[in-house]
Tab-separated table of C-alpha atoms in Angstrom:
chain	number	residue	atom	x	y	z
H	37	MET	CA	-85.270	-4.028	-18.661
H	38	THR	CA	-82.851	-4.716	-16.510
H	39	PRO	CA	-84.260	-5.173	-12.843
H	40	GLY	CA	-84.338	-2.339	-10.757
H	41	VAL	CA	-83.549	0.580	-14.074
H	42	VAL	CA	-86.048	3.067	-15.068
H	43	PRO	CA	-86.452	1.782	-18.652
H	44	GLN	CA	-85.306	5.332	-20.347
H	45	VAL	CA	-82.297	5.140	-18.950
H	46	ASP	CA	-81.591	1.759	-19.291
H	47	ALA	CA	-78.872	0.462	-21.390
H	48	PHE	CA	-79.727	-0.283	-25.557
H	49	THR	CA	-79.419	-1.868	-28.755
H	50	PHE	CA	-79.842	-1.845	-32.276
H	51	GLU	CA	-79.829	-4.428	-35.154
H	52	GLY	CA	-77.888	-3.173	-38.086
H	53	GLY	CA	-75.006	-3.568	-40.896
H	54	PRO	CA	-71.692	-4.756	-40.546
H	55	THR	CA	-70.333	-0.996	-39.297
H	56	GLY	CA	-71.348	0.443	-35.941
H	57	ALA	CA	-70.859	2.288	-33.396
H	58	LEU	CA	-70.435	1.470	-29.365
H	59	LEU	CA	-71.736	4.648	-27.485
H	60	LEU	CA	-70.259	5.065	-23.748
H	61	HIS	CA	-71.534	7.671	-21.768
H	62	GLY	CA	-70.750	9.838	-19.170
H	63	PHE	CA	-69.931	9.909	-15.967
H	64	SER	CA	-73.362	9.725	-13.433
H	65	GLY	CA	-75.316	10.229	-16.606
H	66	ASN	CA	-77.015	6.660	-18.108
H	67	PRO	CA	-77.365	5.870	-21.681
H	68	SER	CA	-80.901	8.571	-22.400
H	69	SER	CA	-78.489	10.912	-22.870
H	70	LEU	CA	-77.479	8.637	-25.964
H	71	ARG	CA	-80.208	7.106	-27.320
H	72	PRO	CA	-81.901	9.563	-29.976
H	73	LEU	CA	-78.247	9.244	-31.159
H	74	GLY	CA	-78.279	5.847	-31.210
H	75	GLU	CA	-81.605	5.714	-32.826
H	76	SER	CA	-80.868	7.880	-35.426
H	77	LEU	CA	-77.769	6.469	-36.374
H	78	ALA	CA	-79.975	2.927	-36.433
H	79	ALA	CA	-81.404	4.564	-39.105
H	80	ARG	CA	-78.638	5.345	-41.020
H	81	GLY	CA	-78.163	1.823	-41.278
H	82	HIS	CA	-75.137	1.015	-37.904
H	83	ALA	CA	-75.646	-1.208	-35.354
H	84	VAL	CA	-75.813	0.517	-32.550
H	85	SER	CA	-74.455	-1.134	-28.728
H	86	CYS	CA	-74.673	1.841	-25.507
H	87	PRO	CA	-73.784	-0.182	-22.342
H	88	ARG	CA	-74.817	0.523	-18.854
H	89	TYR	CA	-71.853	1.258	-16.420
H	90	PRO	CA	-72.838	-0.332	-12.770
H	91	GLY	CA	-74.628	1.977	-10.712
H	92	HIS	CA	-75.456	4.251	-13.116
H	93	GLY	CA	-79.418	4.317	-14.188
H	94	THR	CA	-79.913	3.517	-10.539
H	95	THR	CA	-79.366	5.218	-7.404
H	96	TRP	CA	-76.584	7.415	-6.604
H	97	ALA	CA	-75.769	4.920	-3.234
H	98	GLU	CA	-75.487	2.395	-5.958
H	99	LEU	CA	-72.962	4.494	-7.369
H	100	GLY	CA	-70.319	4.557	-4.484
H	101	SER	CA	-70.150	1.134	-4.379
H	102	THR	CA	-68.400	0.516	-7.922
H	103	ARG	CA	-65.180	0.824	-9.644
H	104	TRP	CA	-63.364	2.279	-12.812
H	105	GLN	CA	-62.721	-0.865	-13.821
H	106	ASP	CA	-66.245	-1.900	-13.133
H	107	TRP	CA	-66.871	0.432	-15.699
H	108	GLU	CA	-64.655	-0.592	-17.972
H	109	SER	CA	-65.545	-3.456	-18.056
H	110	GLU	CA	-69.098	-3.212	-19.281
H	111	ALA	CA	-67.667	-1.287	-22.296
H	112	LEU	CA	-65.749	-3.706	-23.118
H	113	GLY	CA	-68.388	-6.211	-23.239
H	114	ALA	CA	-70.628	-5.000	-24.849
H	115	LEU	CA	-67.776	-4.058	-27.428
H	116	ALA	CA	-67.215	-7.995	-27.855
H	117	GLU	CA	-70.758	-7.946	-28.498
H	118	LEU	CA	-71.076	-5.296	-31.195
H	119	ARG	CA	-67.644	-6.649	-33.132
H	120	ARG	CA	-68.932	-10.052	-33.506
H	121	ARG	CA	-71.586	-8.644	-35.812
H	122	CYS	CA	-69.609	-5.948	-37.128
H	123	ASP	CA	-67.149	-6.228	-39.502
H	124	VAL	CA	-65.771	-1.783	-38.847
H	125	VAL	CA	-67.139	-0.429	-35.555
H	126	VAL	CA	-66.230	3.288	-33.941
H	127	ALA	CA	-66.355	3.908	-30.046
H	128	CYS	CA	-68.712	7.078	-29.807
H	129	GLY	CA	-68.244	9.130	-26.217
H	130	LEU	CA	-69.317	11.296	-24.652
H	131	SER	CA	-68.125	13.749	-21.871
H	132	VAL	CA	-66.281	10.567	-19.572
H	133	GLY	CA	-67.776	8.448	-21.322
H	134	ALA	CA	-65.498	10.062	-24.132
H	135	ALA	CA	-62.374	8.841	-21.931
H	136	MET	CA	-63.474	5.554	-21.741
H	137	ALA	CA	-63.633	5.710	-26.247
H	138	LEU	CA	-60.961	6.957	-26.146
H	139	HIS	CA	-59.414	4.526	-23.229
H	140	VAL	CA	-60.960	1.423	-24.556
H	141	ALA	CA	-59.397	2.671	-27.895
H	142	VAL	CA	-55.603	2.367	-26.704
H	143	ARG	CA	-56.437	-1.558	-24.949
H	144	LEU	CA	-58.163	-2.876	-28.111
H	145	PRO	CA	-56.596	-0.863	-31.034
H	146	ASP	CA	-56.982	-3.856	-33.160
H	147	VAL	CA	-61.237	-3.858	-32.166
H	148	LEU	CA	-61.669	0.156	-33.325
H	149	HIS	CA	-61.703	1.260	-36.477
H	150	GLY	CA	-62.258	5.067	-35.135
H	151	VAL	CA	-62.560	6.776	-31.739
H	152	VAL	CA	-66.193	9.619	-31.918
H	153	ALA	CA	-64.770	12.135	-28.489
H	154	ILE	CA	-67.906	15.294	-27.490
H	155	ASN	CA	-67.035	17.462	-24.850
H	156	PRO	CA	-64.113	15.113	-23.499
H	157	TYR	CA	-64.061	15.161	-19.793
H	158	VAL	CA	-60.072	13.859	-19.057
H	159	ARG	CA	-58.978	16.233	-17.176
H	160	ASN	CA	-59.932	18.549	-13.347
H	161	TRP	CA	-57.702	19.491	-10.612
H	162	ARG	CA	-60.751	19.968	-8.531
H	163	ILE	CA	-61.507	15.832	-8.192
H	164	ALA	CA	-57.962	15.471	-7.227
H	165	PHE	CA	-59.071	16.852	-3.624
H	166	ALA	CA	-62.280	14.146	-3.220
H	167	SER	CA	-60.225	12.446	-0.346
H	168	LEU	CA	-60.620	15.124	1.105
H	169	VAL	CA	-63.685	14.924	1.340
H	170	ARG	CA	-65.110	12.546	1.593
H	171	PRO	CA	-64.331	12.645	5.662
H	172	PHE	CA	-66.609	15.407	5.749
H	173	HIS	CA	-69.031	15.235	2.695
H	174	LYS	CA	-70.725	11.528	1.705
H	175	ALA	CA	-72.027	13.182	-1.842
H	176	VAL	CA	-72.045	16.778	-3.517
H	177	LYS	CA	-74.310	18.233	-5.098
H	178	GLY	CA	-74.359	16.570	-8.845
H	179	VAL	CA	-73.627	18.414	-12.769
H	180	GLY	CA	-75.800	17.169	-15.068
H	181	ASP	CA	-78.794	18.414	-17.541
H	182	ASP	CA	-76.548	20.957	-18.745
H	183	ILE	CA	-78.663	22.125	-21.973
H	184	LYS	CA	-79.688	24.435	-24.135
H	185	LYS	CA	-82.326	23.383	-25.451
H	186	PRO	CA	-85.653	23.142	-23.055
H	187	GLY	CA	-87.527	20.660	-22.591
H	188	ARG	CA	-85.014	17.802	-22.375
H	189	THR	CA	-82.857	16.363	-19.660
H	190	GLU	CA	-80.323	12.980	-19.257
H	191	VAL	CA	-82.086	11.917	-16.302
H	192	PRO	CA	-79.614	12.527	-13.705
H	193	TYR	CA	-78.030	11.896	-10.238
H	194	ASP	CA	-79.386	15.445	-8.083
H	195	ARG	CA	-76.120	13.671	-5.553
H	196	ILE	CA	-73.413	11.987	-7.162
H	197	PRO	CA	-71.165	10.085	-3.943
H	198	VAL	CA	-67.555	11.590	-2.794
H	199	SER	CA	-65.976	7.612	-3.141
H	200	ALA	CA	-67.220	8.307	-7.144
H	201	ILE	CA	-65.109	10.450	-7.320
H	202	ILE	CA	-61.961	9.027	-6.078
H	203	GLU	CA	-62.625	6.460	-8.355
H	204	LEU	CA	-63.276	9.083	-11.280
H	205	ASN	CA	-59.358	10.756	-10.773
H	206	ARG	CA	-58.060	7.058	-10.909
H	207	PHE	CA	-59.879	6.445	-14.134
H	208	LEU	CA	-58.872	10.032	-16.140
H	209	LYS	CA	-55.605	9.465	-14.479
H	210	VAL	CA	-54.884	6.523	-16.115
H	211	VAL	CA	-56.252	8.229	-19.785
H	212	ARG	CA	-54.497	10.681	-19.052
H	213	SER	CA	-51.136	8.477	-19.301
H	214	GLU	CA	-52.073	7.009	-22.623
H	215	LEU	CA	-53.257	9.830	-24.479
H	216	PRO	CA	-50.159	9.803	-26.305
H	217	SER	CA	-50.528	5.653	-27.360
H	218	MET	CA	-54.370	6.591	-28.952
H	219	ARG	CA	-53.578	6.287	-32.391
H	220	LEU	CA	-56.789	5.872	-34.235
H	221	PRO	CA	-58.412	8.311	-35.800
H	222	LEU	CA	-60.443	11.104	-34.095
H	223	LEU	CA	-62.718	12.873	-34.462
H	224	LEU	CA	-63.576	15.266	-31.769
H	225	PHE	CA	-67.225	17.737	-31.305
H	226	HIS	CA	-66.564	21.009	-29.092
H	227	SER	CA	-69.971	22.822	-27.464
H	228	ALA	CA	-68.792	26.576	-26.940
H	229	GLU	CA	-69.909	26.594	-23.382
H	230	ASP	CA	-70.217	24.202	-21.485
H	231	HIS	CA	-71.071	24.080	-17.890
H	232	VAL	CA	-69.655	20.584	-16.603
H	233	VAL	CA	-65.955	20.004	-18.323
H	234	PRO	CA	-63.507	22.760	-17.036
H	235	THR	CA	-62.595	24.924	-20.464
H	236	GLY	CA	-59.377	24.008	-22.070
H	237	ASN	CA	-60.422	19.754	-22.460
H	238	THR	CA	-60.997	19.286	-25.693
H	239	GLU	CA	-57.533	21.499	-26.768
H	240	TYR	CA	-55.203	18.974	-24.677
H	241	VAL	CA	-56.947	15.917	-26.051
H	242	LEU	CA	-56.021	16.746	-29.597
H	243	ARG	CA	-52.918	18.419	-28.063
H	244	ARG	CA	-51.819	14.808	-26.309
H	245	VAL	CA	-53.552	12.478	-28.673
H	246	GLY	CA	-51.136	10.916	-30.599
H	247	ALA	CA	-54.055	10.295	-33.597
H	248	LYS	CA	-52.641	11.472	-37.072
H	249	GLU	CA	-56.151	11.887	-38.051
H	250	LYS	CA	-58.156	13.990	-36.109
H	251	GLU	CA	-60.644	16.496	-36.698
H	252	LEU	CA	-62.664	19.139	-34.524
H	253	ILE	CA	-66.174	20.042	-35.002
H	254	LEU	CA	-67.236	22.784	-33.767
H	255	LEU	CA	-71.054	23.040	-31.935
H	256	PRO	CA	-72.499	26.765	-32.120
H	257	ASN	CA	-74.946	25.926	-29.437
H	258	SER	CA	-75.392	23.378	-27.642
H	259	TYR	CA	-74.097	23.097	-23.235
H	260	HIS	CA	-72.483	19.924	-22.507
H	261	VAL	CA	-74.838	17.295	-23.275
H	262	ALA	CA	-74.613	18.395	-26.953
H	263	THR	CA	-76.171	14.887	-28.016
H	264	LEU	CA	-79.759	15.996	-26.576
H	265	ASP	CA	-79.333	19.362	-27.181
H	266	ASN	CA	-79.644	21.536	-30.542
H	267	ASP	CA	-76.656	20.557	-32.007
H	268	ALA	CA	-77.851	17.243	-32.396
H	269	ALA	CA	-77.830	16.613	-35.904
H	270	THR	CA	-74.251	17.967	-36.500
H	271	VAL	CA	-73.326	14.788	-33.912
H	272	VAL	CA	-75.448	12.403	-35.869
H	273	GLU	CA	-74.346	13.672	-38.755
H	274	GLY	CA	-70.365	13.926	-38.618
H	275	THR	CA	-70.383	10.182	-36.080
H	276	HIS	CA	-72.380	9.008	-39.754
H	277	GLU	CA	-70.009	10.279	-41.847
H	278	PHE	CA	-67.064	9.481	-39.267
H	279	ILE	CA	-68.049	5.989	-39.429
H	280	ARG	CA	-68.357	5.876	-43.613
H	281	SER	CA	-65.023	7.300	-43.746
H	282	ARG	CA	-63.185	4.808	-41.334
H	283	VAL	CA	-64.984	1.923	-43.449
H	284	ALA	CA	-63.710	3.297	-47.217
H	285	ALA	CA	-60.725	3.422	-45.323
H	286	THR	CA	-60.360	-0.088	-44.188
H	287	THR	CA	-61.563	-1.109	-48.260
């Protein structure tokens, strides 16, 4: 456990066989949103690694002192560790974590074997104005816990530093420019109702991504944090089968 970090929101890893899943959480979120998915994949024999980005799972003020390259570095480090013990690795991300998975796939296409994107967050015109807001506001209201199922929480920040939103905007610009270069097989999950990601993000990824193999699975009974919601089992089974398909394609 990392000092100063609440246990349920810290990074986690699970041992498994020669197949691995790199789980990547969203912006201002933490690994707790992906732990049930990780546990379920591990129970099916997959090795799992879910890093915690710097500034996440601690305090929202700390988030304001990080850059998007810090988040990228943590994701790449976890991938390197997972790749050392697995023959086939898939990156699976939620929200901005999906954007990170797509980004890592472009950077290291020979290391990954596929990408799973759950309610991908790659564009939002509103965050482009964050630099104009910063002189007047240090932070804005958080956007976590968009979950339809009662009694579930991803332990989100109640505030988000404007400086971090500026970094997010910079990162998503990079991701959008890279989408045509992302040619690994892609599985997308899309919630019918999402109060965090602006409408059209999933369609944008499908349209812009360079992958020839791409599949969309709809989640009719979940909001944004689908990994903790009513359709979580669909996400687990879909991801498990996707990993198996990558193994079959590799062999």
